[in-house]
Amino acid sequence: MLDLGILFHAREFPTDYRTSRYGDTYPVGHAAMGGEKDVRIGSECCTQDPDFHLRNYVWLMSLNQVFLVDPTDQSFNEEWIPCKEFHTLHEVTCSGHGHQGRALGDVNYFPFLETHQVLWCLRDSFPPTLLVLHAHQEGGLEAVNDLLKNMASSKLSQLVSSLTSPSCIFKDQVPIEIQESVLGQATELSREKKASLVTGNAVETDKMLLRGLEENFAKQLLEATASSEGIYSEFRASNLLQVVSGEHRGPELVTRFGQGDHDLTVSRACLKVAFYPESTLEALELLHAHPELGPQGAAQQVVDQKEALTRRLFEAQGISSKALREAAGVVEQLEQLVEGKLGEAGKGLYSVLDQTRECLGVLEQLSQRARAVQYATPDGSVAVDQVKAQAVEISSHVKKIAAQHLLSTKL
């Protein structure tokens, strides 16, 4: 069952908001955050507030009710909110990760603007005739010409069809005085783009033929992986080739998946979701074990698993780097404090500084180990998680030691 909903994000800009999850947190009004236009100015919430996690609201049209989402409830799937600091529920999660629903657009609120404070960013909602009308209202024929030059072939064809069909309800959106001009230019541009498409597709076909493939088979692969505009891609076709033909599979893929061939239609359905040969072959294995999933379901399950591993890897790498950066800042403060200190007090501070520098060296090594992991595999993610835990523990230890001595020195 499909439903229409709106996801509301409350407390979007807490006082400790930053432009990156793993970046530095600046004071409100800092130049790095926009100065007088810092979005946090006037904010009265912080991620440390005990109820900050209660910031996601969902309205459902079927019930005409608004629900508050509590991600701390034991029945809530923690994978739906990967960032436990900001507790952001994404619209992709609400719409079913592309299985059934999809996000229709975004609504953004800019209170500091004098006009147009609410900006609607709708996706795939404007017919080309309406785009022409808006361009003409804003910049006349020059703006319309620029719009048409950058319009995709499918949109141009839709525009030509709208302007040449007497019964089309969209035709009247284009001012009558420019309809003839727009139709002429759209027709000519559509013809040019089709000619360019033919030339480009011929080049991509030749690339596939250089692999020693029969022409019919090469065209099958290219057509199966063509874009929505009908554009061939040797890259996409070669990905499908590695899936369907064991003979054209690389050594690493052969080691993992063997040299067996696969049905082109099923492989294409998996590849459209999984994109890469390795993920597609994994999906085919999963499909063989669980045929009830179907090609798209099996591929989506593989993609979801890989995305979860990738998010986990990036998070661990980001937190490890952040731990190093914070510890380095504390060590720098200690170095400034040590300067000019003599006697027993100075010796004690030097000893503390040596300890923190040693910890900093270990943190640098841990951060390098985390960044060295390039692929989000289960083993790699576990290893980086362990590095992250060590880095956070050492960084906390450095900050604790430094805080004690900085405070005692002030006293």
Short mmCIF file of C-alpha atoms in Angstrom, two decimals:
data_model
loop_
_atom_site.label_atom_id
_atom_site.label_comp_id
_atom_site.label_asym_id
_atom_site.label_seq_id
_atom_site.Cartn_x
_atom_site.Cartn_y
_atom_site.Cartn_z
CA MET A 1 0.00 0.00 0.00
CA LEU A 2 1.36 3.41 -1.00
CA ASP A 3 0.73 6.61 0.90
CA LEU A 4 1.67 10.27 0.58
CA GLY A 5 3.61 11.76 3.46
CA ILE A 6 5.67 14.76 4.54
CA LEU A 7 8.76 14.38 6.71
CA PHE A 8 9.47 17.37 8.96
CA HIS A 9 12.90 18.00 10.49
CA ALA A 10 12.64 20.11 13.65
CA ARG A 11 15.74 21.53 15.38
CA GLU A 12 17.63 21.45 12.09
CA PHE A 13 20.35 23.87 13.23
CA PRO A 14 21.43 23.22 16.83
CA THR A 15 24.06 25.52 18.33
CA ASP A 16 26.72 22.84 17.79
CA TYR A 17 25.71 22.27 14.14
CA ARG A 18 28.65 22.05 11.73
CA THR A 19 29.01 21.72 7.97
CA SER A 20 30.46 18.20 8.27
CA ARG A 21 29.70 15.44 10.73
CA TYR A 22 33.42 15.12 11.43
CA GLY A 23 34.42 18.77 11.04
CA ASP A 24 35.17 21.41 13.64
CA THR A 25 32.43 23.03 15.73
CA TYR A 26 32.67 26.83 15.63
CA PRO A 27 31.06 29.39 17.96
CA VAL A 28 27.74 30.82 16.76
CA GLY A 29 28.38 33.72 14.40
CA HIS A 30 31.90 32.56 13.47
CA ALA A 31 33.14 33.66 10.05
CA ALA A 32 33.63 30.04 9.00
CA MET A 33 29.87 29.50 9.49
CA GLY A 34 28.74 32.59 7.61
CA GLY A 35 29.19 35.30 10.23
CA GLU A 36 25.98 37.32 10.49
CA LYS A 37 24.26 34.75 8.26
CA ASP A 38 25.18 31.78 10.46
CA VAL A 39 22.05 29.62 10.38
CA ARG A 40 22.44 28.89 14.11
CA ILE A 41 21.88 32.48 15.21
CA GLY A 42 18.79 32.47 17.43
CA SER A 43 18.86 28.68 17.86
CA GLU A 44 17.91 27.48 21.33
CA CYS A 45 18.67 23.78 20.97
CA CYS A 46 21.80 21.63 21.16
CA THR A 47 22.55 17.99 20.29
CA GLN A 48 23.33 17.44 23.98
CA ASP A 49 19.74 18.27 25.00
CA PRO A 50 18.08 15.16 26.51
CA ASP A 51 15.14 15.44 24.10
CA PHE A 52 17.06 16.49 20.96
CA HIS A 53 16.39 13.11 19.34
CA LEU A 54 12.68 14.00 19.16
CA ARG A 55 13.06 16.04 15.98
CA ASN A 56 11.50 13.95 13.20
CA TYR A 57 7.79 14.29 12.44
CA VAL A 58 5.87 12.43 9.73
CA TRP A 59 2.48 13.45 8.31
CA LEU A 60 0.49 10.77 6.43
CA MET A 61 -2.26 11.75 4.04
CA SER A 62 -4.21 8.50 4.56
CA LEU A 63 -4.68 9.30 8.26
CA ASN A 64 -4.27 13.09 8.12
CA GLN A 65 -2.19 12.86 11.28
CA VAL A 66 1.30 13.89 12.34
CA PHE A 67 3.46 11.34 14.16
CA LEU A 68 6.56 12.05 16.25
CA VAL A 69 9.31 9.50 15.64
CA ASP A 70 11.26 8.31 18.69
CA PRO A 71 14.52 6.70 17.47
CA THR A 72 15.39 5.62 21.03
CA ASP A 73 12.38 3.31 21.28
CA GLN A 74 13.47 -0.34 21.43
CA SER A 75 11.24 -1.21 18.45
CA PHE A 76 12.94 1.37 16.20
CA ASN A 77 15.44 0.07 13.62
CA GLU A 78 18.67 1.89 14.47
CA GLU A 79 19.89 1.55 10.85
CA TRP A 80 17.20 4.04 9.81
CA ILE A 81 19.17 6.82 11.51
CA PRO A 82 22.88 6.10 10.90
CA CYS A 83 24.06 9.33 12.58
CA LYS A 84 23.36 9.02 16.30
CA GLU A 85 24.50 12.59 16.99
CA PHE A 86 22.04 14.57 14.87
CA HIS A 87 19.27 11.93 14.72
CA THR A 88 18.24 12.77 11.14
CA LEU A 89 15.63 10.51 9.55
CA HIS A 90 16.02 10.72 5.75
CA GLU A 91 13.16 10.81 3.27
CA VAL A 92 14.70 7.90 1.34
CA THR A 93 14.13 5.70 4.39
CA CYS A 94 10.52 6.82 4.69
CA SER A 95 9.85 6.20 0.99
CA GLY A 96 11.08 2.62 1.15
CA HIS A 97 14.65 2.91 -0.21
CA GLY A 98 13.27 2.95 -3.76
CA HIS A 99 11.49 -0.42 -3.46
CA GLN A 100 8.00 1.05 -3.88
CA GLY A 101 7.88 4.76 -3.17
CA ARG A 102 10.07 7.73 -3.95
CA ALA A 103 10.78 11.20 -2.65
CA LEU A 104 8.81 13.83 -4.56
CA GLY A 105 10.72 16.90 -3.44
CA ASP A 106 11.91 19.16 -0.63
CA VAL A 107 10.57 22.25 1.09
CA ASN A 108 13.21 24.61 2.51
CA TYR A 109 12.57 27.55 4.84
CA PHE A 110 14.87 30.59 4.85
CA PRO A 111 13.63 32.98 7.58
CA PHE A 112 16.39 35.54 6.95
CA LEU A 113 15.14 36.27 3.41
CA GLU A 114 12.76 39.19 2.99
CA THR A 115 10.83 37.46 0.22
CA HIS A 116 10.44 33.85 -0.95
CA GLN A 117 11.20 32.44 2.49
CA VAL A 118 9.77 29.06 1.49
CA LEU A 119 11.44 27.32 -1.45
CA TRP A 120 9.74 24.32 -3.03
CA CYS A 121 12.20 21.99 -4.76
CA LEU A 122 9.97 19.53 -6.59
CA ARG A 123 11.42 16.66 -8.59
CA ASP A 124 10.30 15.85 -12.14
CA SER A 125 7.21 18.01 -11.71
CA PHE A 126 7.51 20.71 -14.39
CA PRO A 127 6.53 19.99 -18.01
CA PRO A 128 8.83 21.65 -20.59
CA THR A 129 6.06 24.06 -21.59
CA LEU A 130 5.95 25.44 -18.05
CA LEU A 131 9.73 25.73 -17.98
CA VAL A 132 9.54 27.79 -21.16
CA LEU A 133 6.89 30.06 -19.62
CA HIS A 134 9.01 30.67 -16.51
CA ALA A 135 12.12 31.37 -18.58
CA HIS A 136 10.21 33.84 -20.77
CA GLN A 137 8.80 35.65 -17.74
CA GLU A 138 12.22 35.99 -16.17
CA GLY A 139 14.46 36.76 -19.17
CA GLY A 140 12.49 36.90 -22.39
CA LEU A 141 13.45 35.03 -25.57
CA GLU A 142 17.15 35.00 -24.66
CA ALA A 143 16.40 33.03 -21.50
CA VAL A 144 14.10 30.69 -23.45
CA ASN A 145 16.86 30.03 -26.02
CA ASP A 146 19.35 29.22 -23.27
CA LEU A 147 16.82 26.86 -21.68
CA LEU A 148 16.19 24.99 -24.93
CA LYS A 149 19.91 24.58 -25.66
CA ASN A 150 20.37 22.79 -22.32
CA MET A 151 17.18 20.76 -22.50
CA ALA A 152 17.45 16.97 -22.77
CA SER A 153 16.29 15.24 -25.95
CA SER A 154 13.30 13.65 -24.27
CA LYS A 155 12.14 17.04 -22.96
CA LEU A 156 12.59 18.62 -26.40
CA SER A 157 10.52 15.85 -27.99
CA GLN A 158 7.85 16.35 -25.34
CA LEU A 159 7.85 20.10 -26.04
CA VAL A 160 7.53 19.62 -29.80
CA SER A 161 4.69 17.14 -29.25
CA SER A 162 2.90 19.57 -26.93
CA LEU A 163 3.15 22.46 -29.41
CA THR A 164 2.03 20.43 -32.42
CA SER A 165 -0.89 18.65 -30.78
CA PRO A 166 -4.11 20.73 -30.90
CA SER A 167 -5.63 18.84 -27.99
CA CYS A 168 -2.60 19.13 -25.66
CA ILE A 169 -3.55 20.99 -22.48
CA PHE A 170 0.05 22.15 -21.94
CA LYS A 171 0.31 24.05 -25.25
CA ASP A 172 -1.32 27.20 -23.86
CA GLN A 173 1.37 27.50 -21.18
CA VAL A 174 3.71 28.81 -23.87
CA PRO A 175 2.77 32.42 -24.80
CA ILE A 176 1.16 32.37 -28.23
CA GLU A 177 3.48 35.07 -29.59
CA ILE A 178 6.56 32.85 -29.12
CA GLN A 179 5.06 29.43 -29.87
CA GLU A 180 6.23 29.37 -33.49
CA SER A 181 9.76 30.47 -32.56
CA VAL A 182 9.99 27.94 -29.72
CA LEU A 183 8.65 25.13 -31.91
CA GLY A 184 11.19 25.88 -34.65
CA GLN A 185 14.15 25.98 -32.31
CA ALA A 186 13.03 22.93 -30.34
CA THR A 187 12.56 20.95 -33.57
CA GLU A 188 16.01 21.92 -34.87
CA LEU A 189 17.74 21.21 -31.55
CA SER A 190 15.95 17.87 -31.29
CA ARG A 191 17.19 16.94 -34.76
CA GLU A 192 20.76 17.96 -33.89
CA LYS A 193 20.75 15.99 -30.67
CA LYS A 194 19.42 12.89 -32.41
CA ALA A 195 22.21 13.15 -35.00
CA SER A 196 24.75 13.58 -32.21
CA LEU A 197 23.26 10.56 -30.44
CA VAL A 198 23.70 8.39 -33.54
CA THR A 199 27.34 9.48 -33.91
CA GLY A 200 28.11 8.97 -30.23
CA ASN A 201 26.45 5.55 -30.14
CA ALA A 202 28.47 4.47 -33.16
CA VAL A 203 31.68 5.36 -31.30
CA GLU A 204 30.61 3.34 -28.26
CA THR A 205 29.67 0.40 -30.50
CA ASP A 206 33.13 0.45 -32.10
CA LYS A 207 34.70 0.32 -28.64
CA MET A 208 32.74 -2.83 -27.85
CA LEU A 209 33.64 -4.42 -31.18
CA LEU A 210 37.33 -3.88 -30.41
CA ARG A 211 36.84 -6.39 -27.59
CA GLY A 212 36.28 -9.05 -30.24
CA LEU A 213 32.51 -9.32 -29.71
CA GLU A 214 30.01 -10.13 -32.41
CA GLU A 215 28.15 -7.01 -33.53
CA ASN A 216 24.70 -8.32 -32.53
CA PHE A 217 25.90 -9.28 -29.05
CA ALA A 218 27.67 -5.94 -28.61
CA LYS A 219 24.49 -4.07 -29.55
CA GLN A 220 22.44 -6.21 -27.19
CA LEU A 221 24.71 -5.20 -24.32
CA LEU A 222 24.71 -1.52 -25.31
CA GLU A 223 20.94 -1.36 -25.74
CA ALA A 224 20.40 -3.17 -22.44
CA THR A 225 22.48 -0.56 -20.61
CA ALA A 226 21.48 2.55 -22.60
CA SER A 227 20.40 5.63 -20.63
CA SER A 228 16.84 6.94 -20.56
CA GLU A 229 17.88 9.21 -23.44
CA GLY A 230 19.07 6.22 -25.48
CA ILE A 231 22.77 7.01 -24.98
CA TYR A 232 25.11 4.01 -25.28
CA SER A 233 27.97 3.56 -22.84
CA GLU A 234 30.86 1.18 -23.38
CA PHE A 235 31.55 1.37 -19.62
CA ARG A 236 28.06 0.22 -18.63
CA ALA A 237 27.95 -2.38 -21.40
CA SER A 238 31.32 -3.82 -20.36
CA ASN A 239 30.03 -4.11 -16.78
CA LEU A 240 27.12 -6.19 -18.05
CA LEU A 241 29.50 -8.21 -20.25
CA GLN A 242 31.54 -9.24 -17.20
CA VAL A 243 28.36 -10.48 -15.55
CA VAL A 244 26.82 -12.46 -18.43
CA SER A 245 30.04 -13.88 -19.87
CA GLY A 246 32.51 -15.82 -17.72
CA GLU A 247 35.01 -15.60 -20.58
CA HIS A 248 35.19 -11.80 -20.21
CA ARG A 249 35.37 -11.78 -16.41
CA GLY A 250 38.52 -10.50 -14.71
CA PRO A 251 40.75 -12.78 -12.59
CA GLU A 252 39.43 -11.45 -9.26
CA LEU A 253 35.82 -11.97 -10.30
CA VAL A 254 36.60 -15.45 -11.63
CA THR A 255 38.22 -16.37 -8.31
CA ARG A 256 35.10 -15.30 -6.42
CA PHE A 257 32.29 -16.22 -8.81
CA GLY A 258 33.71 -18.71 -11.31
CA GLN A 259 33.37 -18.59 -15.10
CA GLY A 260 29.72 -19.51 -15.47
CA ASP A 261 27.54 -17.46 -17.86
CA HIS A 262 24.31 -15.75 -16.78
CA ASP A 263 21.05 -14.86 -18.51
CA LEU A 264 21.25 -11.38 -20.02
CA THR A 265 17.73 -10.28 -19.06
CA VAL A 266 18.08 -11.30 -15.40
CA SER A 267 21.61 -9.89 -15.24
CA ARG A 268 20.44 -6.58 -16.67
CA ALA A 269 17.66 -6.31 -14.07
CA CYS A 270 20.20 -6.88 -11.28
CA LEU A 271 22.78 -4.54 -12.81
CA LYS A 272 20.28 -1.66 -13.03
CA VAL A 273 20.14 -1.68 -9.23
CA ALA A 274 23.58 -3.01 -8.27
CA PHE A 275 25.53 -1.08 -10.99
CA TYR A 276 28.90 -2.80 -10.50
CA PRO A 277 29.80 -6.30 -11.82
CA GLU A 278 30.88 -7.56 -8.39
CA SER A 279 27.65 -6.45 -6.69
CA THR A 280 25.57 -7.80 -9.57
CA LEU A 281 27.23 -11.22 -9.38
CA GLU A 282 26.63 -11.22 -5.61
CA ALA A 283 22.97 -10.44 -6.30
CA LEU A 284 22.73 -13.32 -8.78
CA GLU A 285 24.16 -15.69 -6.15
CA LEU A 286 21.62 -14.41 -3.63
CA LEU A 287 18.84 -14.74 -6.20
CA HIS A 288 19.82 -18.34 -6.86
CA ALA A 289 19.59 -19.11 -3.12
CA HIS A 290 16.40 -17.04 -2.63
CA PRO A 291 14.46 -16.85 -5.92
CA GLU A 292 11.48 -15.33 -4.10
CA LEU A 293 13.44 -12.06 -3.84
CA GLY A 294 13.37 -11.47 -7.58
CA PRO A 295 16.27 -9.79 -9.48
CA GLN A 296 15.61 -6.27 -8.21
CA GLY A 297 14.97 -7.40 -4.64
CA ALA A 298 18.17 -9.43 -4.52
CA ALA A 299 20.20 -6.58 -6.01
CA GLN A 300 18.68 -4.05 -3.61
CA GLN A 301 19.55 -6.26 -0.64
CA VAL A 302 23.18 -6.41 -1.77
CA VAL A 303 23.27 -2.63 -2.33
CA ASP A 304 21.74 -1.96 1.10
CA GLN A 305 24.37 -4.15 2.76
CA LYS A 306 27.20 -2.42 0.91
CA GLU A 307 25.82 1.04 1.67
CA ALA A 308 25.61 0.16 5.36
CA LEU A 309 29.23 -1.02 5.31
CA THR A 310 30.32 2.12 3.46
CA ARG A 311 28.56 4.42 5.92
CA ARG A 312 30.13 2.47 8.77
CA LEU A 313 33.58 2.79 7.20
CA PHE A 314 33.26 6.53 6.51
CA GLU A 315 31.95 7.16 10.01
CA ALA A 316 34.83 5.29 11.63
CA GLN A 317 37.39 7.10 9.45
CA GLY A 318 35.80 10.48 10.17
CA ILE A 319 35.64 9.94 13.92
CA SER A 320 39.25 8.71 13.99
CA SER A 321 40.41 11.87 12.19
CA LYS A 322 38.30 14.04 14.49
CA ALA A 323 39.82 12.36 17.57
CA LEU A 324 43.31 13.10 16.25
CA ARG A 325 42.45 16.72 15.45
CA GLU A 326 40.94 17.37 18.90
CA ALA A 327 43.89 15.77 20.70
CA ALA A 328 46.34 17.82 18.61
CA GLY A 329 44.53 20.99 19.65
CA VAL A 330 44.84 20.07 23.32
CA VAL A 331 48.54 19.26 22.98
CA GLU A 332 49.06 22.66 21.36
CA GLN A 333 47.43 24.34 24.37
CA LEU A 334 49.77 22.42 26.70
CA GLU A 335 52.79 23.45 24.64
CA GLN A 336 51.80 27.10 25.00
CA LEU A 337 51.34 26.61 28.74
CA VAL A 338 54.75 24.95 29.18
CA GLU A 339 56.61 27.87 27.58
CA GLY A 340 58.31 29.92 30.28
CA LYS A 341 57.51 27.51 33.13
CA LEU A 342 60.52 26.77 35.36
CA GLY A 343 61.24 24.71 38.46
CA GLU A 344 59.24 21.72 39.65
CA ALA A 345 56.04 23.00 38.05
CA GLY A 346 57.80 23.19 34.72
CA LYS A 347 59.20 19.66 35.07
CA GLY A 348 55.75 18.31 35.85
CA LEU A 349 54.22 20.00 32.83
CA TYR A 350 57.03 18.76 30.57
CA SER A 351 56.33 15.23 31.76
CA VAL A 352 52.62 15.63 31.00
CA LEU A 353 53.44 17.12 27.60
CA ASP A 354 55.67 14.15 26.77
CA GLN A 355 52.84 11.76 27.67
CA THR A 356 50.31 13.59 25.50
CA ARG A 357 52.75 13.84 22.57
CA GLU A 358 53.31 10.10 22.79
CA CYS A 359 49.55 9.55 22.70
CA LEU A 360 49.32 11.93 19.74
CA GLY A 361 51.87 9.85 17.86
CA VAL A 362 49.78 6.73 18.43
CA LEU A 363 46.67 8.60 17.27
CA GLU A 364 48.42 9.64 14.04
CA GLN A 365 49.26 6.00 13.34
CA LEU A 366 45.67 4.93 14.06
CA SER A 367 44.28 7.65 11.79
CA GLN A 368 46.59 6.54 8.97
CA ARG A 369 45.47 2.93 9.44
CA ALA A 370 41.83 3.99 9.24
CA ARG A 371 42.36 6.03 6.06
CA ALA A 372 44.30 3.19 4.45
CA VAL A 373 41.16 1.03 4.26
CA GLN A 374 39.64 1.89 0.86
CA TYR A 375 36.99 -0.78 0.39
CA ALA A 376 33.96 -1.31 2.60
CA THR A 377 34.22 -5.05 3.27
CA PRO A 378 32.90 -6.68 6.46
CA ASP A 379 36.44 -7.45 7.67
CA GLY A 380 37.67 -3.96 6.78
CA SER A 381 34.77 -2.29 8.58
CA VAL A 382 35.38 -4.35 11.73
CA ALA A 383 39.08 -3.43 11.65
CA VAL A 384 38.36 0.30 11.25
CA ASP A 385 35.73 0.14 14.01
CA GLN A 386 38.42 -1.20 16.35
CA VAL A 387 40.78 1.59 15.29
CA LYS A 388 38.01 4.16 15.89
CA ALA A 389 37.37 2.85 19.41
CA GLN A 390 41.07 3.04 20.26
CA ALA A 391 41.38 6.53 18.79
CA VAL A 392 38.40 7.86 20.76
CA GLU A 393 39.69 6.29 23.98
CA ILE A 394 43.20 7.75 23.56
CA SER A 395 41.87 11.18 22.56
CA SER A 396 39.59 11.24 25.61
CA HIS A 397 42.57 10.28 27.79
CA VAL A 398 44.67 13.13 26.34
CA LYS A 399 41.87 15.66 26.86
CA LYS A 400 41.30 14.47 30.43
CA ILE A 401 44.99 14.79 31.37
CA ALA A 402 45.26 18.19 29.71
CA ALA A 403 42.08 19.49 31.33
CA GLN A 404 43.36 18.63 34.82
CA HIS A 405 46.65 20.47 34.34
CA LEU A 406 45.16 23.43 32.50
CA LEU A 407 42.64 23.88 35.31
CA SER A 408 45.22 23.51 38.09
CA THR A 409 47.49 26.02 36.37
CA LYS A 410 44.68 28.59 36.14
CA LEU A 411 43.87 28.04 39.81
#
